[in-house]
Coordinates of C-alpha atoms in Angstrom, one line a residue:
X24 CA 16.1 -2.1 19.2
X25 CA 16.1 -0.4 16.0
X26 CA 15.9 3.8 15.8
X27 CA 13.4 3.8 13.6
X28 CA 11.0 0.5 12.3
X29 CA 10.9 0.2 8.8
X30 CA 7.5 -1.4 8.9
X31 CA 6.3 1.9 10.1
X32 CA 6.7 3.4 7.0
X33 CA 5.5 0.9 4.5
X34 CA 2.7 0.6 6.7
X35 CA 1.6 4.2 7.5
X36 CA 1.7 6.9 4.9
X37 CA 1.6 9.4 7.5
X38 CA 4.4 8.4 8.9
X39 CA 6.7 9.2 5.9
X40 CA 5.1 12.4 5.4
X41 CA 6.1 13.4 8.9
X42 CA 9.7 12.4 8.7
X43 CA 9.6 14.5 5.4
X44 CA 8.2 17.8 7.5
X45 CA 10.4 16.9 10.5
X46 CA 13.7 17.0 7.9
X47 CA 12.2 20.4 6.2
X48 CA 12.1 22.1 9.9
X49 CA 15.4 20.5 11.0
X50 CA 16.9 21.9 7.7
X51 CA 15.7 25.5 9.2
X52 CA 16.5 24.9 12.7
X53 CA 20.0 24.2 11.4
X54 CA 20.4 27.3 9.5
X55 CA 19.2 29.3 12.0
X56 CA 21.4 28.3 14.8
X57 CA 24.4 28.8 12.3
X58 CA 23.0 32.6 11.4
X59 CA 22.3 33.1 15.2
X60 CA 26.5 31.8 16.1
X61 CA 27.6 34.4 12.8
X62 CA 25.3 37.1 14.3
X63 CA 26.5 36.5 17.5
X64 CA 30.3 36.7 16.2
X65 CA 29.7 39.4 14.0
X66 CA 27.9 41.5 16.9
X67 CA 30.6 40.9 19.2
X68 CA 33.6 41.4 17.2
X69 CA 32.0 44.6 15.9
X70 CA 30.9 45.5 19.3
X71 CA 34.7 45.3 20.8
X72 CA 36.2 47.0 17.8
X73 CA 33.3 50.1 18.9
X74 CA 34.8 50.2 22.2
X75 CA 38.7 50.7 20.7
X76 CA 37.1 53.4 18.0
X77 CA 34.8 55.3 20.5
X78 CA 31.8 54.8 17.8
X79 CA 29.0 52.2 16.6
X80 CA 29.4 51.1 13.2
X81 CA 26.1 50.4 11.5
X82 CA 27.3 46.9 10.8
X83 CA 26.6 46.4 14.3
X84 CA 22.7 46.9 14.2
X85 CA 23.3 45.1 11.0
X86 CA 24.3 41.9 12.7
X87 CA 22.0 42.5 15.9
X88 CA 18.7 42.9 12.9
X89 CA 19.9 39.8 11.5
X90 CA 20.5 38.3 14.9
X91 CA 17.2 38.7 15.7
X92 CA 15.4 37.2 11.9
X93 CA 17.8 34.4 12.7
X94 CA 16.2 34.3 16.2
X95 CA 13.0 34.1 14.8
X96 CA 13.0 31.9 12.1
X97 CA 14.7 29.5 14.6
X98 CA 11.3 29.6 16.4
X99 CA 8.8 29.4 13.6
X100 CA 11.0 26.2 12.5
X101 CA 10.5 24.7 16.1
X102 CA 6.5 25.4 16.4
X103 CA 6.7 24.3 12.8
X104 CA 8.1 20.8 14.5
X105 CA 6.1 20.3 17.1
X106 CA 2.5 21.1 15.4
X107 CA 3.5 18.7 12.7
X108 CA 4.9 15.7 14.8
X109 CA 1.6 16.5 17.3
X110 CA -0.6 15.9 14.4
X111 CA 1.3 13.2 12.5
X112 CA 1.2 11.3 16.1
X113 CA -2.5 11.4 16.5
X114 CA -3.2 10.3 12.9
X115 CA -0.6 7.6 12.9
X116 CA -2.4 6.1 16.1
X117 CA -6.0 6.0 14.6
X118 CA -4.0 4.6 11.7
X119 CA -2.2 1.8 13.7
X120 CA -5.3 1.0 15.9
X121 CA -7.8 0.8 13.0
X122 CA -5.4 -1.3 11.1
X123 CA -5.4 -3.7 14.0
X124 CA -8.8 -4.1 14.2
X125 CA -9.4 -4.7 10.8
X126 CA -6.8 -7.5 11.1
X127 CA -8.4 -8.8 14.5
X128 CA -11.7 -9.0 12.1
X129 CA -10.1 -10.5 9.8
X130 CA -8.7 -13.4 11.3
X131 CA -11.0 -14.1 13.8
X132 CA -12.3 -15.0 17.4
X133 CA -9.8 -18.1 17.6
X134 CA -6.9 -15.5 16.5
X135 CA -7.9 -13.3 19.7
X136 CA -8.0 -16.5 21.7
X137 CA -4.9 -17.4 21.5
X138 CA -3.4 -13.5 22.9
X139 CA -4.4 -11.8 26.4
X140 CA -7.4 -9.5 26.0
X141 CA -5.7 -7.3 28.6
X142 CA -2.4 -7.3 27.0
X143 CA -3.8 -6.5 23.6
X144 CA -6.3 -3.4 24.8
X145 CA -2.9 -2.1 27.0
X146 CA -0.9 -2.2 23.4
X147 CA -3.6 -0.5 21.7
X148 CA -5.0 1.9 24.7
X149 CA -1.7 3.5 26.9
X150 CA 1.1 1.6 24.3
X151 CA -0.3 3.4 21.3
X152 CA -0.9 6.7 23.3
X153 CA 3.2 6.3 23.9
X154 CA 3.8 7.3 20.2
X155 CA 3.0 10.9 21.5
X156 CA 6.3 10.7 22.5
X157 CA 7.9 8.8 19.4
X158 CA 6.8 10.8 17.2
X159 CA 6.6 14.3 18.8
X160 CA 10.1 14.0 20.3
X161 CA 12.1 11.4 18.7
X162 CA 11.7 11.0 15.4
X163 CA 11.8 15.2 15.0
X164 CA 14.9 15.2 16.6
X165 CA 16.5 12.6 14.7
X166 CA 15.5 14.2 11.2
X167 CA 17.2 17.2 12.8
X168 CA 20.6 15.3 14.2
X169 CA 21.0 13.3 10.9
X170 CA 21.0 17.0 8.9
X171 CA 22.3 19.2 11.4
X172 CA 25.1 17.5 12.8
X173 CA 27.0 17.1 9.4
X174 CA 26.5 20.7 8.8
X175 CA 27.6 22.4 11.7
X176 CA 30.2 19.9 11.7
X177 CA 31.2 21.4 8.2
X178 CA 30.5 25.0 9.7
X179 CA 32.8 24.4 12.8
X180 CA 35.9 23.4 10.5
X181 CA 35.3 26.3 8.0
X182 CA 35.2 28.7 10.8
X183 CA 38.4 27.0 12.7
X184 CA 39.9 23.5 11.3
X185 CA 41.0 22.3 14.7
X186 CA 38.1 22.8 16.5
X187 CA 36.2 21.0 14.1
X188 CA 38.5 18.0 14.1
X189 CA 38.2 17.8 18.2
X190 CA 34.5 17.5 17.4
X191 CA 34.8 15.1 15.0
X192 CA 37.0 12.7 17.4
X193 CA 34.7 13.2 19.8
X194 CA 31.3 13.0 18.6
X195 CA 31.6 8.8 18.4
X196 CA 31.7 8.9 22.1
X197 CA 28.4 10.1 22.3
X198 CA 26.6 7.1 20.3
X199 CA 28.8 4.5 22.1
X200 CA 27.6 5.5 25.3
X201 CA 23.8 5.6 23.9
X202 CA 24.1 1.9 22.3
X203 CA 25.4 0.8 26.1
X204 CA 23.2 2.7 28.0
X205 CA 20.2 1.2 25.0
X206 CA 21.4 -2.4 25.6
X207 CA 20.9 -2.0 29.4
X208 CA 17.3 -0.2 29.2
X209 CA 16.0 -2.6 26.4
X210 CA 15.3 -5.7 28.1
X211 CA 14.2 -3.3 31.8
X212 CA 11.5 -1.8 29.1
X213 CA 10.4 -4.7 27.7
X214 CA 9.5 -6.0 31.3
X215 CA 8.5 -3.1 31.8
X216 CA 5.7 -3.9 29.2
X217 CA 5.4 -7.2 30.5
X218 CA 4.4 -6.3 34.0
X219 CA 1.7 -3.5 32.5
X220 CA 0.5 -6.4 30.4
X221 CA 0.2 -8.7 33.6
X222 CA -1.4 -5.4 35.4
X223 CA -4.1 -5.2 33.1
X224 CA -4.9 -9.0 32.7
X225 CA -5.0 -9.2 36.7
X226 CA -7.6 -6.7 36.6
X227 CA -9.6 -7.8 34.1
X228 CA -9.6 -11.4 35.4
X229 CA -10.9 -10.1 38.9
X230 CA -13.5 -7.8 37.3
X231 CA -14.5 -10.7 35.1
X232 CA -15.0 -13.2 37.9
X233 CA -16.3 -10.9 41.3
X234 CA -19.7 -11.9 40.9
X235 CA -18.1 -15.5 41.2
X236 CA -15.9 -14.4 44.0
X237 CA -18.2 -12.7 45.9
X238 CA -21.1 -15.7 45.8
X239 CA -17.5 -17.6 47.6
X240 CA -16.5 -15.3 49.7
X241 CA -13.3 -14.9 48.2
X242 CA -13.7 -11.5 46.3
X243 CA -10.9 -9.8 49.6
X244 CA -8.3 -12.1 48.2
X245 CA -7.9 -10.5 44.9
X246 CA -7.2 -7.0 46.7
X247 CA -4.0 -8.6 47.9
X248 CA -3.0 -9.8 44.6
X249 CA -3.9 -6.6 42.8
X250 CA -2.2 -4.7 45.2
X251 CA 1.3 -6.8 44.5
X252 CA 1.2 -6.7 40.7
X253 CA 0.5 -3.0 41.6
X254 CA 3.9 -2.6 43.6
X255 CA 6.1 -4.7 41.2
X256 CA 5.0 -2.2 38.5
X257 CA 5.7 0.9 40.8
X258 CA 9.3 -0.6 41.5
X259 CA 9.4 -1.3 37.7
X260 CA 8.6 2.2 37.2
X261 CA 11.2 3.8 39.2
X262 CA 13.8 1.2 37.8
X263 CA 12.9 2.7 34.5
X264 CA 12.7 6.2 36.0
X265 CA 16.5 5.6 37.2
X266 CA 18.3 4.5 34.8
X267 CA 17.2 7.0 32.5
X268 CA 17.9 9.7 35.0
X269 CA 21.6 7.8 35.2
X270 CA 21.7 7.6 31.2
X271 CA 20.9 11.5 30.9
X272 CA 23.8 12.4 33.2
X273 CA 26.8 10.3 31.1
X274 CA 25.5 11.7 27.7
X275 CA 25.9 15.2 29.3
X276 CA 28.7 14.3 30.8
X277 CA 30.2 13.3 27.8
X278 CA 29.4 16.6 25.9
X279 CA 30.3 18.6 28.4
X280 CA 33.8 17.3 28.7
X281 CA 34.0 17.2 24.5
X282 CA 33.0 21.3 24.7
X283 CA 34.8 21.7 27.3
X284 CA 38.3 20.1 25.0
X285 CA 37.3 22.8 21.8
X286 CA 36.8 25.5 24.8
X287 CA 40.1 24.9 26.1
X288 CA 41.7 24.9 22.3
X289 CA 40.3 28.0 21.5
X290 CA 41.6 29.9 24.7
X291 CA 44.9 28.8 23.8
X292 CA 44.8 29.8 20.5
X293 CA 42.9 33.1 21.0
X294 CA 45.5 34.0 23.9
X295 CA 48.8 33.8 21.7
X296 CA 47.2 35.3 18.7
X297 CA 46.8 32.5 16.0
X298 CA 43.0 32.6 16.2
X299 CA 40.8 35.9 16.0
X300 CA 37.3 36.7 17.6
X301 CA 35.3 36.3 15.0
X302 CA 36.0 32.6 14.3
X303 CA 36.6 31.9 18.4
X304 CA 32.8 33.4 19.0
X305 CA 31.6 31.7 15.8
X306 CA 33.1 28.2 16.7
X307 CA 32.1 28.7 20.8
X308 CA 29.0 29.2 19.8
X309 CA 28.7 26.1 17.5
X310 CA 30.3 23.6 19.6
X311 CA 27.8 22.9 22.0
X312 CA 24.6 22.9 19.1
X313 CA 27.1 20.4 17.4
X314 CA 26.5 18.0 20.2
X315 CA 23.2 18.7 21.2
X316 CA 20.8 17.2 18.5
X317 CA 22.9 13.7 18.9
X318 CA 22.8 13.8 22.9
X319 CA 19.0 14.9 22.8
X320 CA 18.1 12.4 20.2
X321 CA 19.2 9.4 22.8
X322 CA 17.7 11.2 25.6
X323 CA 13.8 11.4 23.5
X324 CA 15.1 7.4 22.4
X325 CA 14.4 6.4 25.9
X326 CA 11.7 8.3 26.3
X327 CA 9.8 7.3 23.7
X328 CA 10.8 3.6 24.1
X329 CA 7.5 2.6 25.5
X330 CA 5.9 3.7 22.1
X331 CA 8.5 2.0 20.3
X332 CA 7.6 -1.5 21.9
X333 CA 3.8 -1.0 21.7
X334 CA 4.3 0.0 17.8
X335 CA 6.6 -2.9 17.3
X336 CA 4.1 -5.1 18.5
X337 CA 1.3 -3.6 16.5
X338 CA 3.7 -3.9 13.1
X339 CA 4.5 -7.3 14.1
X340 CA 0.8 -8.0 13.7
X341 CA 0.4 -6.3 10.5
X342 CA 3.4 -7.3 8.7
X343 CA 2.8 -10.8 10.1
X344 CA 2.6 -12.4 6.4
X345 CA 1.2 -16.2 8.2
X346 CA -2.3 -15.4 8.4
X347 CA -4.2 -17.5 10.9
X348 CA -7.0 -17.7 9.4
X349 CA -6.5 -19.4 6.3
X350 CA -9.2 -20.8 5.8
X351 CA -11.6 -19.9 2.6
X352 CA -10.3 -16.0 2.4
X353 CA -10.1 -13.2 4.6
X354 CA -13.3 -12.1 6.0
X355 CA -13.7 -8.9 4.3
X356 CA -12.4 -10.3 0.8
X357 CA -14.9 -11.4 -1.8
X358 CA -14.9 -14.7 -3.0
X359 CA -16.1 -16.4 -5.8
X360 CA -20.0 -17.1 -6.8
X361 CA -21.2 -20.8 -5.9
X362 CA -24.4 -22.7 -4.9
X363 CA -22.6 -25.6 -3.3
X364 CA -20.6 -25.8 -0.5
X365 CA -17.0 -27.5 -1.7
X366 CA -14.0 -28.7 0.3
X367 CA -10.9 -30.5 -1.6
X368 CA -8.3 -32.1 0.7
X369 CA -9.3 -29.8 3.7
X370 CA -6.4 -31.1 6.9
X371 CA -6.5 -29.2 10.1
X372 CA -3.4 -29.5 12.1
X373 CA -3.4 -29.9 15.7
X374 CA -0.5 -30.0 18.6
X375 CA -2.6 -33.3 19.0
X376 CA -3.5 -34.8 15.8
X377 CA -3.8 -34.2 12.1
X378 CA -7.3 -33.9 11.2
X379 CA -8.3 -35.2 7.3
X380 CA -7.9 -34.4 4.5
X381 CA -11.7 -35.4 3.3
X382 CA -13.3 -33.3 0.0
X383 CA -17.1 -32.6 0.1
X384 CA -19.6 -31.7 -2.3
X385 CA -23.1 -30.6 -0.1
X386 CA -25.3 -28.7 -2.9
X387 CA -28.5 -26.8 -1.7
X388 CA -30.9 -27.6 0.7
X389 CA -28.2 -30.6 2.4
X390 CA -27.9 -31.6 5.9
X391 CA -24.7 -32.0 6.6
X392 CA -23.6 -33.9 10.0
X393 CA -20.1 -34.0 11.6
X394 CA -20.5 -36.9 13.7
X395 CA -17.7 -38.3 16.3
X396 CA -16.9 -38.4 19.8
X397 CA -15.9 -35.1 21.5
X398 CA -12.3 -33.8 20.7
X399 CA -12.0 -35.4 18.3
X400 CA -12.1 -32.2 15.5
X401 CA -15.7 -31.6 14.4
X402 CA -15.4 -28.2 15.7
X403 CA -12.1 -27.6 14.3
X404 CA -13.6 -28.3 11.0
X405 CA -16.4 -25.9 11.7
X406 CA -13.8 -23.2 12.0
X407 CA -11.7 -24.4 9.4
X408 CA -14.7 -23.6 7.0
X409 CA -15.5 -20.5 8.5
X410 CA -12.0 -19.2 7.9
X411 CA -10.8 -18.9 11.5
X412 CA -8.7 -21.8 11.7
X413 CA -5.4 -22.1 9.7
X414 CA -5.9 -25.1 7.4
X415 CA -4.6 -26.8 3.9
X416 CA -6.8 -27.3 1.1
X417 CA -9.5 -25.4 -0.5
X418 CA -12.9 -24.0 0.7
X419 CA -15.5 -22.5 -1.4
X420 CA -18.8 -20.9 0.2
X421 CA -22.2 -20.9 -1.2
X422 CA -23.3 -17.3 -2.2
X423 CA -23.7 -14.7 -4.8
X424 CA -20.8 -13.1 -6.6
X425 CA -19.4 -10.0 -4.8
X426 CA -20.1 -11.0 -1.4
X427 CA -17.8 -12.2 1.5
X428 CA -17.3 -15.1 4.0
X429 CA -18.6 -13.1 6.4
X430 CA -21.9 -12.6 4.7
X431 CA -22.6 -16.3 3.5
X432 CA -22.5 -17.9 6.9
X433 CA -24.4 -18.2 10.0
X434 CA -23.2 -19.7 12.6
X435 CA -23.6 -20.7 16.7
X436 CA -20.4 -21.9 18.7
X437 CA -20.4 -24.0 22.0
X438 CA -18.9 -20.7 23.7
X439 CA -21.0 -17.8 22.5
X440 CA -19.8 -14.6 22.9
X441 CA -22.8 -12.6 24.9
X442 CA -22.6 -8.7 25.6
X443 CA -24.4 -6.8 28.6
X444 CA -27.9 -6.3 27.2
X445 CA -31.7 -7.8 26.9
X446 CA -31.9 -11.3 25.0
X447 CA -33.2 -10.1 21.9
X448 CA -30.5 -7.7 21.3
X449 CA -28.3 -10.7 22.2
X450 CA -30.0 -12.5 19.3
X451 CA -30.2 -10.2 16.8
X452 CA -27.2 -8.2 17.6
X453 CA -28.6 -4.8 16.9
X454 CA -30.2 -2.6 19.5
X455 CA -33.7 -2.9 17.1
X456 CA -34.5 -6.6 16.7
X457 CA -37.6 -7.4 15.2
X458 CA -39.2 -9.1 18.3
X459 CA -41.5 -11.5 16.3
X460 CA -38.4 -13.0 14.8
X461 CA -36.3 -13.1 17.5
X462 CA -39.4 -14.9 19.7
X463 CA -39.3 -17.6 16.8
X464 CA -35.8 -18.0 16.8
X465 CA -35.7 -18.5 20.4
X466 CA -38.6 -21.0 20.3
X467 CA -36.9 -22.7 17.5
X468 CA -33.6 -22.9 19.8
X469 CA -35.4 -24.4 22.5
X470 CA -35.1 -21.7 25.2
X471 CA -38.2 -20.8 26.7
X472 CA -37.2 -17.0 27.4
X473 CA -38.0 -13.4 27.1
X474 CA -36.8 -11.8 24.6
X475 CA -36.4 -8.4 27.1
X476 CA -34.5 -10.8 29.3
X477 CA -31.3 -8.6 30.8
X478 CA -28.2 -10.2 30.5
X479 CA -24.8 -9.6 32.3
X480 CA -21.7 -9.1 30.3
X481 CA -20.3 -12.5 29.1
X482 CA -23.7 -14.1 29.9
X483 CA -23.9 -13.4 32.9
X484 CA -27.4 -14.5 34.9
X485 CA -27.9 -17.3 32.1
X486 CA -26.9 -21.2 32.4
X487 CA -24.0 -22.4 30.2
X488 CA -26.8 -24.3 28.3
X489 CA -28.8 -21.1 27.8
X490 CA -25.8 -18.9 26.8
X491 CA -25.4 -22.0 24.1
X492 CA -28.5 -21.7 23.0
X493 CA -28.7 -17.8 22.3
X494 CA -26.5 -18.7 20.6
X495 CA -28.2 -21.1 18.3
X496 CA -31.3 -18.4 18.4
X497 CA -28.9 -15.7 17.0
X498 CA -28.0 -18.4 14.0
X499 CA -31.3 -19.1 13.0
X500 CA -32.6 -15.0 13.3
X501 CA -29.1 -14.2 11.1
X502 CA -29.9 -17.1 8.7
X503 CA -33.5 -16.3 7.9
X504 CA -33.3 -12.2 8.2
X505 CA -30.1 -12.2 6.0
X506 CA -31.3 -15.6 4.0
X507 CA -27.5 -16.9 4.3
X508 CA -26.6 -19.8 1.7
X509 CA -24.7 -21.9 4.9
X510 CA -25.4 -22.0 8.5
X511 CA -22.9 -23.7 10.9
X512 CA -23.9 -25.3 13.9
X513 CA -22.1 -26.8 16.9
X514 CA -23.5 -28.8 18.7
X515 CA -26.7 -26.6 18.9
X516 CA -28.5 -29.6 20.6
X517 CA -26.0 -30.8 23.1
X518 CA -28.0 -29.4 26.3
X519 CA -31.7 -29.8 25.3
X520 CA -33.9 -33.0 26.3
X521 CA -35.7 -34.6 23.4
X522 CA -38.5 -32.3 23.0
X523 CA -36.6 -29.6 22.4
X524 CA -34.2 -31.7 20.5
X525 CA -36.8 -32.6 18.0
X526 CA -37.5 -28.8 17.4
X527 CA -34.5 -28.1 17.0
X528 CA -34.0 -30.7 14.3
X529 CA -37.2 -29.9 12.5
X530 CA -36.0 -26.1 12.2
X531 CA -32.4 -27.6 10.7
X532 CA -34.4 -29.5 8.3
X533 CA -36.6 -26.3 7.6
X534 CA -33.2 -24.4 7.1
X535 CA -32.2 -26.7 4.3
X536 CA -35.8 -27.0 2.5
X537 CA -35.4 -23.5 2.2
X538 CA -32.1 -23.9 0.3
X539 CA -29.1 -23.2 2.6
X540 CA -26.7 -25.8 3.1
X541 CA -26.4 -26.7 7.2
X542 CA -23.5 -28.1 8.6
X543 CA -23.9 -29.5 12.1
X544 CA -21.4 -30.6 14.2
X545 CA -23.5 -33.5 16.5
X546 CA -22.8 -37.0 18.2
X547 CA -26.5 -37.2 19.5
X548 CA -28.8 -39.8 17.1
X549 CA -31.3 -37.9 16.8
X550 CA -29.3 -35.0 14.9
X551 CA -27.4 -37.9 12.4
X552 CA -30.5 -39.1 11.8
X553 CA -31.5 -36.4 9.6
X554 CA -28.2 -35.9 7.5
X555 CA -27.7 -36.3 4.0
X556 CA -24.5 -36.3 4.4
X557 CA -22.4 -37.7 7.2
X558 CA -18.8 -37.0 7.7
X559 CA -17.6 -39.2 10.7
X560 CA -14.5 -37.9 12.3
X561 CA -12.5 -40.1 14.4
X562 CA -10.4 -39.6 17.6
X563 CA -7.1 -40.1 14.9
X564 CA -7.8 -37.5 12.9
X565 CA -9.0 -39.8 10.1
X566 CA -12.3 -38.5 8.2
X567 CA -15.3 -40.6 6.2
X568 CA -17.7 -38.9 4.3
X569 CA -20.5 -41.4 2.9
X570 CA -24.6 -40.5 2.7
X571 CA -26.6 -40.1 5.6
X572 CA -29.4 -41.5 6.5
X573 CA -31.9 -39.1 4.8
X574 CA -30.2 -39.9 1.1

């Protein structure tokens, strides 16, 4: 595990800036702890010297004044420190997190499908919050032991040579015993991670399903299985919580017997005569601050080493240069001005099969019909178009110049995504539809409901048919409120009888006259009866396009 992510500074401005202040401070901190071991020497020196003369030199308040500045400015520099890695913390989290959702936008629902929604909100609720600890602890304190370390090095061997080579020999021990005690806590933290991950998804699943559970009789069960994810993170916790209690006792144990060497030295020396006070105080002083910043540093490393996993999880999304959704462009890039909807040599890869490539030309006001049995791609292609789907080839969207992917198209998926609310905000996704429209849409979907209709989150208290069919009722209300140039449609007829069918199929058909182009994904007759265009897809991946019925 790297000290410090490179990532983390391309990516967040803020996070250079505080590395910047945290070296400034640490250059202070460092000069004052070298005035505060002179002022110490000097005060002492002077002070046994007075006791020999039988009077106080005014050196002495001298050193004691400058003792006291040094004192001083020591804990400005700290409060200096923590103020700025306090605030550089909480700006670099609202960076991180709004940068991941701006990605998560960007690349789409079938991006998010393929990570745990628990695992994802634990990275970016408690991981991120870890970072307090990065970057108010660690990354201070390791501007301050890559600048003060060299220099009271270089103090310690101006103020008494040998000392300062003891030091020198001895430092190296320090780090060795951090990169062992790091290689043993790395992979415990990681699972550590893991099992908060697994925490948070067990939850969720149980919240998600207790209506389910409790209709079964089977809700009691999950208290048992909460309750042992539960303990394995406690033990996990305490795990954690003892090897870094064991790691903080050999890094002191290793300074304390390195101090404890120059100690011994200068007793020696100071006994027989070949070292005076001044330099003995100056470097006793010294000795331990010399080893301080690098022991501290490793203890804040594993403390903060649950915000370094949650923010090297987070970079790994943002510096991820294989966008998933390559499909057209991004969802909040512009895109070219068109009128027709074009595909050239559009192939979707599967784990399963290889779907196309096919080019299509569908102008305004075409009915456009993926036909083909189910699974065998028409709703990859659907995504593939909306720009949530990796996929080779070129895409070009009807719509005015200046305006994004997300803008152009309307669309209704076999598995809508429905929030806890009434029907019509379901529709219209806004918590002021216009109810006239959204009592047309729904008529025009084929779902005889009320629009003020409450509705449980994820759909809750609707049929899988109905939830499909909000869905297609939120298509139509975005394509005729926002007059989008291409609606998408999967399978918006696949639970309705004929009736309702035939509604449905009028309203595509009044979609088109208006001018948008409408892409269906269908394998019921009545649907291909009304394309212009058909596209057949078959089960091995190869696609057709010739004229529909309608041409």
């Amino acid at each position: 595990m790297k000290p410090l992510d490179p990532r983390l500074l391309r990516l967040s401005r803020t996070a250079r800036g505080s590395i910047v202040a945290a070296a400034g401070t640490g250059l202070l901190r460092t000069i004052a702890t070298i005035g505060i071991a002179w002022g110490i020497a000097a005060a002492v020196t002077l002070g046994v010297d007075a006791v020999g003369d039988g009077s106080v030199p005014v050196a002495f308040g001298q050193s004691l004044a400058f003792l006291g500045g040094a004192f001083a400015l020591r804990a400005v520099a700290a409060w200096a420190t923590d103020d700025l890695a306090a605030r550089a913390a909480a700006t670099v989290k609202s960076e991180l997190r709004t940068a991941v959702l701006a990605r998560a936008a960007e690349r789409g629902p079938s991006w998010l499908a393929g990570r745990s929604s628990a695992g994802f909100a634990t990275t970016l609720g408690p991981g991120l919050d870890a970072l307090d600890a990065y970057f108010g602890r660690y990354l201070p304190q390791l501007a301050l032991t890559a600048i003060a370390t060299p220099a009271l090095l270089v103090a310690i061997a101006l103020g008494d040579l040998t000392s300062g080579l003891i030091i020198l020999f001895a430092l190296p021990v320090i780090p060795v015993f951090m990169i062992l005690i790091g290689l043993a806590t790395q992979a415990l933290q990681r699972k550590q991670a893991d099992a908060l991950a697994k925490l948070g998804g067990a939850f969720l699943e149980a919240v998600e399903g207790l209506a389910t559970l409790k209709v079964f009789g089977r809700a009691r069960r999950q208290v048992g299985r909460i309750g042992t994810v539960t303990d394995e993170y406690r033990r996990g916790t305490l795990g954690v919580l003892r090897l870094s209690f064991v790691s903080g006792f050999a890094l002191e144990l290793a300074a304390s017997l390195s101090v404890a060497l120059v100690a011994v030295s200068i007793g020696i020396r100071l006994v027989d005569g070949s070292l005076g006070l001044g330099a003995a105080m100056f470097v006793l002083v010294l000795a331990p601050e010399a080893f301080a910043p690098i022991r501290q540093v490793g203890a804040d490393f594993h403390a903060a080493q649950d915000g370094v996993e949650a923010s090297g999880a987070v970079l790994d999304v943002l510096s991820d240069a294989d966008t998933d959704a390559a499909g057209p462009a991004s969802a909040a890039a512009t895109v070219p001005a068109a009128t027709a909807l074009t595909v050239r040599g559009l192939t979707v890869r599967r784990p399963d099969v290889v779907i196309g490539p096919f080019d299509l030309h569908a102008g305004p006001g075409t009915v456009v019909v993926l036909a083909g049995p189910s699974g065998s791609g028409k709703s990859s292609i659907i995504a593939a178009v909306r720009g949530v789907l990796a996929s080779e080839g070129d895409v070009l969207l009807p719509g005015a110049a200046g305006t994004t992917p997300a803008e152009r198209i309307a669309w209704a998926d076999q598995r809508p995504r429905l929030v806890r609310g009434t029907v019509a905000e379901n529709v219209a996704l806004s918590p002021t539809p216009d109810d006239a429209d959204v009592r047309t849409a729904l008529r025009d979907a084929g779902l005889p409901l009320e629009p003020d209709l409450e509705v449980g989150a994820g759909g809750s208290g609707l049929s899988g048919g109905q939830a499909q069919r909000v869905a297609v009722a939120r298509a139509l209300y975005r394509a005729r409120r926002a007059q989008t140039p291409l609606v998408l449609l999967d399978e918006p007829t696949s639970a309705l009888d004929a009736e309702a069918e035939a509604r449905v199929v009028a309203t595509i058909r009044g979609l088109a006259d208006d001018g948008a182009v409408v892409v269906v994904a269908s394998h019921r007759p009545a649907v291909v009866a009304a394309a212009d265009v058909r596209v057949d897809v078959a089960p091995d991946g190869s696609v057709t396009v010739r004229p529909g019925v309608r041409a």
